[in-house]
């Protein structure tokens, strides 16, 4: 069939199918091919191609020159990923002006070096982003860039390098500014001594906190952040690293798992713990149960089959001692337990056995709200 004979509905369906892929960048070759077929295909395909743009840092200036003179980029580009070390002060004001529909920005800095910058407040401070992801940057200078945003729905900070020295003369004007609001804050803290939490006290107000890839040494920083954010936090997710070397080192140094900062978070309704194969999982669960506020409605623990008995016994002990405290808890979810089953039948049988064990370990108040999932 000739391209021009293809019904427009079919053209739309093909292009929409490619563009709605969970990872649309993987289908860029297919979209590019569609854009070359004929004019009927070109408009829709190019619109989706321009929605997600990957730019090498060395080509960023050229991209902005092209985008600022292209009505299509200004109309369609919503997601930009910048790869490589960049000088922030030279580009950001131009970038936001050139791409007014930008809603998602991802920055990968290979050398972890950013220059100091203060963005034009008429461009950035009054803007909101749906998602801002920063990887491998240096916190010492990154904090100034983050300050310029008024609101970010999802802020993701991963592998941030360098110590968090917030108190210095260049920061005084930032300390007096209103913090930006963040819908969900995601922090990866694999580099334990360089986590950005001390600075985030002053920089961010968020209702949802997700901390991944952290070890036991990071617990005090997480607890302090929860204490400072106690009037805002509603959802908390903690996913420690299960890397064996980190776990052994933390245990050998005798760190105490104390999450007392959680106790003052009187607005929390959801806590999720992902502790599969984490050596100190029981200590973390105990710390959460010891300081969990009475406002909690949903507690979800993802664990491995080998951790089942220890954590179930711990739940029975802690919840039994506080049976009248958590009156609002209406969902206690234990997941990940059937992942090792070799068949669907074995998984169902295993989960049924575990559900029956709940009856003998938990107080009557909590038996009805427990769900054991695969």
Short mmCIF file of C-alpha atoms in Angstrom, two decimals:
data_model
loop_
_atom_site.label_atom_id
_atom_site.label_comp_id
_atom_site.label_asym_id
_atom_site.label_seq_id
_atom_site.Cartn_x
_atom_site.Cartn_y
_atom_site.Cartn_z
CA UNK A 1 0.00 0.00 0.00
CA UNK A 2 1.32 3.44 -0.89
CA UNK A 3 1.99 5.75 2.08
CA UNK A 4 -0.56 8.29 0.85
CA UNK A 5 -3.23 5.58 0.74
CA UNK A 6 -2.84 4.72 4.43
CA UNK A 7 -5.84 6.10 6.36
CA UNK A 8 -4.95 8.97 8.69
CA UNK A 9 -6.40 7.01 11.61
CA UNK A 10 -3.90 4.20 10.92
CA UNK A 11 -1.05 6.73 10.73
CA UNK A 12 -2.09 8.17 14.09
CA UNK A 13 -2.38 4.71 15.62
CA UNK A 14 1.11 3.61 14.50
CA UNK A 15 2.80 6.78 15.68
CA UNK A 16 0.90 6.88 18.98
CA UNK A 17 1.85 3.24 19.64
CA UNK A 18 5.52 4.04 19.15
CA UNK A 19 5.38 7.21 21.22
CA UNK A 20 3.50 5.63 24.14
CA UNK A 21 6.23 3.06 24.75
CA UNK A 22 7.32 3.19 28.44
CA UNK A 23 10.79 4.13 27.17
CA UNK A 24 9.98 6.29 24.13
CA UNK A 25 13.64 6.99 23.38
CA UNK A 26 14.04 3.35 22.32
CA UNK A 27 11.53 3.91 19.51
CA UNK A 28 13.17 7.02 18.12
CA UNK A 29 14.44 5.12 15.07
CA UNK A 30 10.90 4.00 14.29
CA UNK A 31 9.55 7.51 14.69
CA UNK A 32 12.37 8.89 12.55
CA UNK A 33 11.48 6.41 9.80
CA UNK A 34 7.84 7.49 10.00
CA UNK A 35 8.83 11.14 9.66
CA UNK A 36 10.59 10.38 6.35
CA UNK A 37 7.74 8.46 4.69
CA UNK A 38 5.54 11.33 3.58
CA UNK A 39 4.07 14.62 4.71
CA UNK A 40 1.05 12.94 6.31
CA UNK A 41 3.39 10.99 8.59
CA UNK A 42 6.02 13.67 9.08
CA UNK A 43 4.00 16.11 11.15
CA UNK A 44 2.86 13.66 13.83
CA UNK A 45 6.14 11.72 13.97
CA UNK A 46 8.37 14.78 14.19
CA UNK A 47 6.18 16.18 16.95
CA UNK A 48 6.87 13.09 19.07
CA UNK A 49 10.56 13.08 18.12
CA UNK A 50 10.96 16.64 19.36
CA UNK A 51 9.15 15.91 22.62
CA UNK A 52 12.16 13.99 24.03
CA UNK A 53 15.58 15.43 23.18
CA UNK A 54 19.00 14.09 24.22
CA UNK A 55 21.77 16.68 23.97
CA UNK A 56 25.51 16.30 24.48
CA UNK A 57 26.82 19.08 26.70
CA UNK A 58 29.33 20.06 24.01
CA UNK A 59 26.43 20.61 21.60
CA UNK A 60 24.12 22.40 24.03
CA UNK A 61 24.90 25.90 22.77
CA UNK A 62 24.22 24.84 19.19
CA UNK A 63 20.97 23.18 20.23
CA UNK A 64 19.75 26.33 21.99
CA UNK A 65 20.52 28.45 18.93
CA UNK A 66 18.50 26.06 16.80
CA UNK A 67 15.66 25.76 19.31
CA UNK A 68 15.32 29.51 19.77
CA UNK A 69 14.70 29.97 16.04
CA UNK A 70 12.46 26.93 15.55
CA UNK A 71 8.74 27.19 16.18
CA UNK A 72 8.51 23.39 16.31
CA UNK A 73 11.01 23.06 19.17
CA UNK A 74 9.30 25.84 21.09
CA UNK A 75 5.94 24.15 20.59
CA UNK A 76 6.79 20.49 21.15
CA UNK A 77 9.94 19.99 23.27
CA UNK A 78 9.01 18.98 26.82
CA UNK A 79 11.80 16.64 27.96
CA UNK A 80 15.54 17.34 27.68
CA UNK A 81 18.42 15.15 28.84
CA UNK A 82 21.87 16.76 28.91
CA UNK A 83 24.87 14.43 28.93
CA UNK A 84 28.34 15.55 29.98
CA UNK A 85 30.07 18.25 31.99
CA UNK A 86 28.57 21.70 31.47
CA UNK A 87 29.09 25.29 32.57
CA UNK A 88 25.70 26.16 34.00
CA UNK A 89 25.98 29.93 34.07
CA UNK A 90 26.48 30.14 30.31
CA UNK A 91 23.38 28.27 29.27
CA UNK A 92 20.43 27.97 31.62
CA UNK A 93 18.71 31.30 31.07
CA UNK A 94 18.90 30.79 27.31
CA UNK A 95 17.66 27.20 27.57
CA UNK A 96 14.50 28.03 29.51
CA UNK A 97 13.77 30.94 27.22
CA UNK A 98 14.28 28.83 24.08
CA UNK A 99 12.10 25.91 25.25
CA UNK A 100 9.11 27.41 27.09
CA UNK A 101 7.20 24.10 27.29
CA UNK A 102 10.03 22.29 29.10
CA UNK A 103 8.59 20.17 31.91
CA UNK A 104 11.30 17.54 32.50
CA UNK A 105 15.05 18.12 32.71
CA UNK A 106 17.70 15.46 33.28
CA UNK A 107 21.36 16.35 33.81
CA UNK A 108 24.26 13.91 33.72
CA UNK A 109 27.59 15.52 34.62
CA UNK A 110 30.53 13.21 33.97
CA UNK A 111 33.08 15.29 35.85
CA UNK A 112 30.72 16.24 38.69
CA UNK A 113 31.60 19.92 38.25
CA UNK A 114 29.12 22.75 37.85
CA UNK A 115 29.95 26.43 37.77
CA UNK A 116 28.22 28.82 40.15
CA UNK A 117 25.12 30.38 38.71
CA UNK A 118 22.08 32.37 39.67
CA UNK A 119 19.33 32.12 37.07
CA UNK A 120 17.25 35.06 35.98
CA UNK A 121 14.33 34.92 38.45
CA UNK A 122 11.87 36.06 35.79
CA UNK A 123 12.68 32.90 33.84
CA UNK A 124 13.42 30.18 36.37
CA UNK A 125 12.25 31.17 39.84
CA UNK A 126 8.71 31.63 38.58
CA UNK A 127 8.80 28.33 36.71
CA UNK A 128 7.70 24.87 37.70
CA UNK A 129 9.02 21.57 36.44
CA UNK A 130 7.28 18.23 36.58
CA UNK A 131 10.61 16.43 36.95
CA UNK A 132 14.21 17.46 37.59
CA UNK A 133 16.86 14.71 37.75
CA UNK A 134 20.51 15.40 38.50
CA UNK A 135 23.17 12.68 38.37
CA UNK A 136 26.86 12.83 39.33
CA UNK A 137 26.93 16.56 40.09
CA UNK A 138 28.85 18.43 42.77
CA UNK A 139 26.55 19.60 45.51
CA UNK A 140 28.73 22.60 46.40
CA UNK A 141 27.53 24.41 43.29
CA UNK A 142 24.41 22.45 42.40
CA UNK A 143 22.54 23.95 45.36
CA UNK A 144 22.50 27.37 43.69
CA UNK A 145 20.91 25.91 40.58
CA UNK A 146 18.21 24.14 42.61
CA UNK A 147 17.40 27.31 44.51
CA UNK A 148 16.22 29.03 41.34
CA UNK A 149 13.14 26.82 40.97
CA UNK A 150 9.91 27.64 42.72
CA UNK A 151 8.33 24.19 42.41
CA UNK A 152 9.41 20.78 41.13
CA UNK A 153 6.93 17.93 41.22
CA UNK A 154 9.65 15.23 41.35
CA UNK A 155 13.24 16.08 42.30
CA UNK A 156 15.73 13.23 41.92
CA UNK A 157 19.32 13.58 43.20
CA UNK A 158 21.60 10.63 42.48
CA UNK A 159 25.32 10.12 43.11
CA UNK A 160 25.84 13.69 44.27
CA UNK A 161 29.53 14.30 44.99
CA UNK A 162 31.34 16.53 47.44
CA UNK A 163 30.69 17.57 51.05
CA UNK A 164 27.58 19.54 51.90
CA UNK A 165 29.05 22.80 53.14
CA UNK A 166 25.97 24.99 53.22
CA UNK A 167 27.29 27.66 55.56
CA UNK A 168 29.47 30.06 53.60
CA UNK A 169 29.24 33.66 52.48
CA UNK A 170 27.92 32.82 49.01
CA UNK A 171 24.84 31.20 50.52
CA UNK A 172 23.57 33.99 52.73
CA UNK A 173 21.08 35.32 50.19
CA UNK A 174 19.79 31.78 49.58
CA UNK A 175 19.14 31.18 53.27
CA UNK A 176 16.80 34.17 53.33
CA UNK A 177 14.83 32.92 50.32
CA UNK A 178 11.69 30.82 50.53
CA UNK A 179 12.45 27.12 49.95
CA UNK A 180 11.16 25.51 46.80
CA UNK A 181 8.31 23.05 47.12
CA UNK A 182 8.81 19.49 45.88
CA UNK A 183 6.05 16.95 45.41
CA UNK A 184 8.39 13.96 45.73
CA UNK A 185 12.05 14.08 46.73
CA UNK A 186 14.20 11.10 45.68
CA UNK A 187 17.71 10.90 47.11
CA UNK A 188 20.25 8.19 46.39
CA UNK A 189 22.82 8.10 49.19
CA UNK A 190 25.28 5.38 48.26
CA UNK A 191 28.16 7.76 49.02
CA UNK A 192 27.35 7.96 52.71
CA UNK A 193 29.58 10.84 53.78
CA UNK A 194 28.46 13.16 50.99
CA UNK A 195 24.69 12.97 51.20
CA UNK A 196 23.05 16.38 50.63
CA UNK A 197 20.55 16.21 53.51
CA UNK A 198 22.03 19.00 55.70
CA UNK A 199 21.56 21.54 52.90
CA UNK A 200 18.16 20.22 51.89
CA UNK A 201 16.78 21.29 55.28
CA UNK A 202 16.83 24.88 54.07
CA UNK A 203 16.32 24.36 50.36
CA UNK A 204 13.33 22.04 49.97
CA UNK A 205 9.87 21.52 51.40
CA UNK A 206 8.38 18.19 50.38
CA UNK A 207 5.48 15.95 51.29
CA UNK A 208 7.02 12.73 49.95
CA UNK A 209 10.53 11.42 50.66
CA UNK A 210 12.17 8.42 48.97
CA UNK A 211 15.70 7.46 50.01
CA UNK A 212 17.46 4.65 48.14
CA UNK A 213 20.86 2.95 48.19
CA UNK A 214 21.75 4.17 51.64
CA UNK A 215 23.56 2.33 54.43
CA UNK A 216 23.26 2.35 58.20
CA UNK A 217 25.64 5.32 58.49
CA UNK A 218 23.05 7.52 56.76
CA UNK A 219 20.31 6.90 59.33
CA UNK A 220 21.15 9.94 61.53
CA UNK A 221 20.98 12.27 58.51
CA UNK A 222 17.65 10.78 57.40
CA UNK A 223 16.26 11.07 60.93
CA UNK A 224 17.36 14.70 61.19
CA UNK A 225 15.74 15.53 57.85
CA UNK A 226 12.48 13.93 58.97
CA UNK A 227 12.62 15.98 62.16
CA UNK A 228 13.05 19.22 60.20
CA UNK A 229 10.34 18.25 57.69
CA UNK A 230 7.92 16.94 60.29
CA UNK A 231 5.21 19.48 59.44
CA UNK A 232 5.19 18.54 55.73
CA UNK A 233 6.03 14.84 55.28
CA UNK A 234 3.10 12.60 54.35
CA UNK A 235 4.79 9.67 52.55
CA UNK A 236 8.15 8.00 53.30
CA UNK A 237 9.93 5.26 51.35
CA UNK A 238 13.22 3.75 52.54
CA UNK A 239 15.19 1.29 50.39
CA UNK A 240 18.63 0.54 51.88
CA UNK A 241 21.43 -0.92 49.83
CA UNK A 242 21.83 -4.68 50.06
CA UNK A 243 25.42 -4.49 48.82
CA UNK A 244 27.27 -6.99 51.02
CA UNK A 245 30.45 -4.96 51.57
CA UNK A 246 28.56 -1.90 52.79
CA UNK A 247 26.42 -4.00 55.11
CA UNK A 248 29.43 -5.73 56.65
CA UNK A 249 31.28 -2.47 57.16
CA UNK A 250 28.31 -0.80 58.81
CA UNK A 251 27.70 -3.73 61.12
CA UNK A 252 31.37 -3.96 62.05
CA UNK A 253 31.43 -0.30 63.10
CA UNK A 254 28.47 -0.79 65.43
CA UNK A 255 26.11 1.89 64.11
CA UNK A 256 22.79 2.28 65.90
CA UNK A 257 19.60 2.47 63.87
CA UNK A 258 17.69 5.38 65.42
CA UNK A 259 14.83 7.02 63.51
CA UNK A 260 13.52 9.17 66.35
CA UNK A 261 12.95 12.01 63.88
CA UNK A 262 10.02 10.01 62.54
CA UNK A 263 8.08 10.39 65.79
CA UNK A 264 7.26 14.06 65.24
CA UNK A 265 5.90 13.60 61.70
CA UNK A 266 2.24 13.86 62.65
CA UNK A 267 1.01 14.04 59.05
CA UNK A 268 2.53 10.77 57.82
CA UNK A 269 0.00 8.32 56.44
CA UNK A 270 2.20 5.99 54.34
CA UNK A 271 5.53 4.28 55.08
CA UNK A 272 7.14 1.85 52.62
CA UNK A 273 10.21 -0.21 53.52
CA UNK A 274 12.09 -2.21 50.87
CA UNK A 275 14.46 -4.45 52.83
CA UNK A 276 14.98 -7.46 50.56
CA UNK A 277 18.34 -9.08 51.44
CA UNK A 278 19.33 -6.14 53.66
CA UNK A 279 21.54 -7.43 56.48
CA UNK A 280 20.17 -4.96 59.06
CA UNK A 281 16.54 -5.15 57.93
CA UNK A 282 15.24 -6.15 61.37
CA UNK A 283 16.98 -3.16 62.97
CA UNK A 284 15.44 -0.79 60.43
CA UNK A 285 11.93 -2.22 60.82
CA UNK A 286 12.27 -2.06 64.60
CA UNK A 287 13.37 1.59 64.43
CA UNK A 288 10.37 2.47 62.24
CA UNK A 289 7.88 0.61 64.45
CA UNK A 290 9.35 2.23 67.57
CA UNK A 291 8.82 5.79 66.31
CA UNK A 292 5.97 5.45 63.84
CA UNK A 293 3.34 8.17 64.51
CA UNK A 294 -0.27 7.33 65.29
CA UNK A 295 -1.42 8.93 62.03
CA UNK A 296 -0.09 6.03 59.92
CA UNK A 297 -2.69 4.41 57.65
CA UNK A 298 -0.62 2.25 55.30
CA UNK A 299 2.56 0.34 56.17
CA UNK A 300 4.16 -1.70 53.37
CA UNK A 301 7.22 -3.91 53.88
CA UNK A 302 8.88 -5.63 50.93
CA UNK A 303 11.05 -8.50 52.13
CA UNK A 304 12.52 -11.85 51.15
CA UNK A 305 11.22 -15.23 52.24
CA UNK A 306 14.20 -15.78 54.54
CA UNK A 307 13.34 -12.63 56.51
CA UNK A 308 9.70 -13.57 57.03
CA UNK A 309 9.79 -15.13 60.52
CA UNK A 310 12.04 -12.50 62.12
CA UNK A 311 10.04 -9.56 60.81
CA UNK A 312 6.66 -11.16 61.51
CA UNK A 313 7.71 -11.82 65.10
CA UNK A 314 8.93 -8.24 65.39
CA UNK A 315 5.62 -6.93 64.05
CA UNK A 316 3.73 -9.01 66.59
CA UNK A 317 5.84 -7.73 69.49
CA UNK A 318 5.82 -4.05 68.54
CA UNK A 319 2.20 -3.82 67.45
CA UNK A 320 1.08 -5.87 70.42
CA UNK A 321 2.69 -3.39 72.79
CA UNK A 322 0.92 -0.51 71.04
CA UNK A 323 -2.39 -2.11 70.12
CA UNK A 324 -4.42 1.00 70.95
CA UNK A 325 -2.07 3.51 69.31
CA UNK A 326 -2.47 2.76 65.61
CA UNK A 327 -6.23 2.97 65.33
CA UNK A 328 -5.96 4.55 61.87
CA UNK A 329 -3.79 1.76 60.44
CA UNK A 330 -6.06 0.06 57.92
CA UNK A 331 -3.52 -1.59 55.59
CA UNK A 332 -0.44 -3.59 56.59
CA UNK A 333 1.08 -5.03 53.44
CA UNK A 334 3.86 -7.65 53.30
CA UNK A 335 5.13 -8.17 49.75
CA UNK A 336 7.85 -9.99 47.82
CA UNK A 337 7.38 -13.27 49.66
CA UNK A 338 6.45 -15.45 46.69
CA UNK A 339 9.15 -14.21 44.36
CA UNK A 340 11.27 -17.33 44.85
CA UNK A 341 8.47 -19.78 44.08
CA UNK A 342 9.04 -21.92 40.99
CA UNK A 343 5.36 -22.08 40.01
CA UNK A 344 2.15 -20.15 40.47
CA UNK A 345 0.69 -23.01 42.53
CA UNK A 346 3.67 -23.02 44.89
CA UNK A 347 3.44 -19.25 45.26
CA UNK A 348 -0.27 -19.38 46.16
CA UNK A 349 0.33 -22.19 48.65
CA UNK A 350 3.24 -20.32 50.23
CA UNK A 351 1.25 -17.11 50.60
CA UNK A 352 -1.70 -19.02 52.08
CA UNK A 353 0.59 -20.59 54.70
CA UNK A 354 2.08 -17.22 55.55
CA UNK A 355 -1.36 -15.65 55.86
CA UNK A 356 -2.26 -18.32 58.41
CA UNK A 357 0.93 -17.57 60.37
CA UNK A 358 -0.22 -13.98 60.67
CA UNK A 359 -3.21 -15.22 62.67
CA UNK A 360 -0.93 -16.64 65.36
CA UNK A 361 1.57 -13.78 65.58
CA UNK A 362 -0.37 -10.52 65.32
CA UNK A 363 -2.93 -9.09 67.75
CA UNK A 364 -6.58 -9.42 66.64
CA UNK A 365 -6.76 -5.69 65.90
CA UNK A 366 -4.22 -6.03 63.06
CA UNK A 367 -5.06 -9.43 61.59
CA UNK A 368 -7.89 -8.05 59.51
CA UNK A 369 -5.72 -5.37 57.88
CA UNK A 370 -2.77 -7.59 56.91
CA UNK A 371 -2.28 -8.54 53.26
CA UNK A 372 0.43 -10.98 52.17
CA UNK A 373 1.36 -10.51 48.52
CA UNK A 374 3.74 -12.10 46.05
#
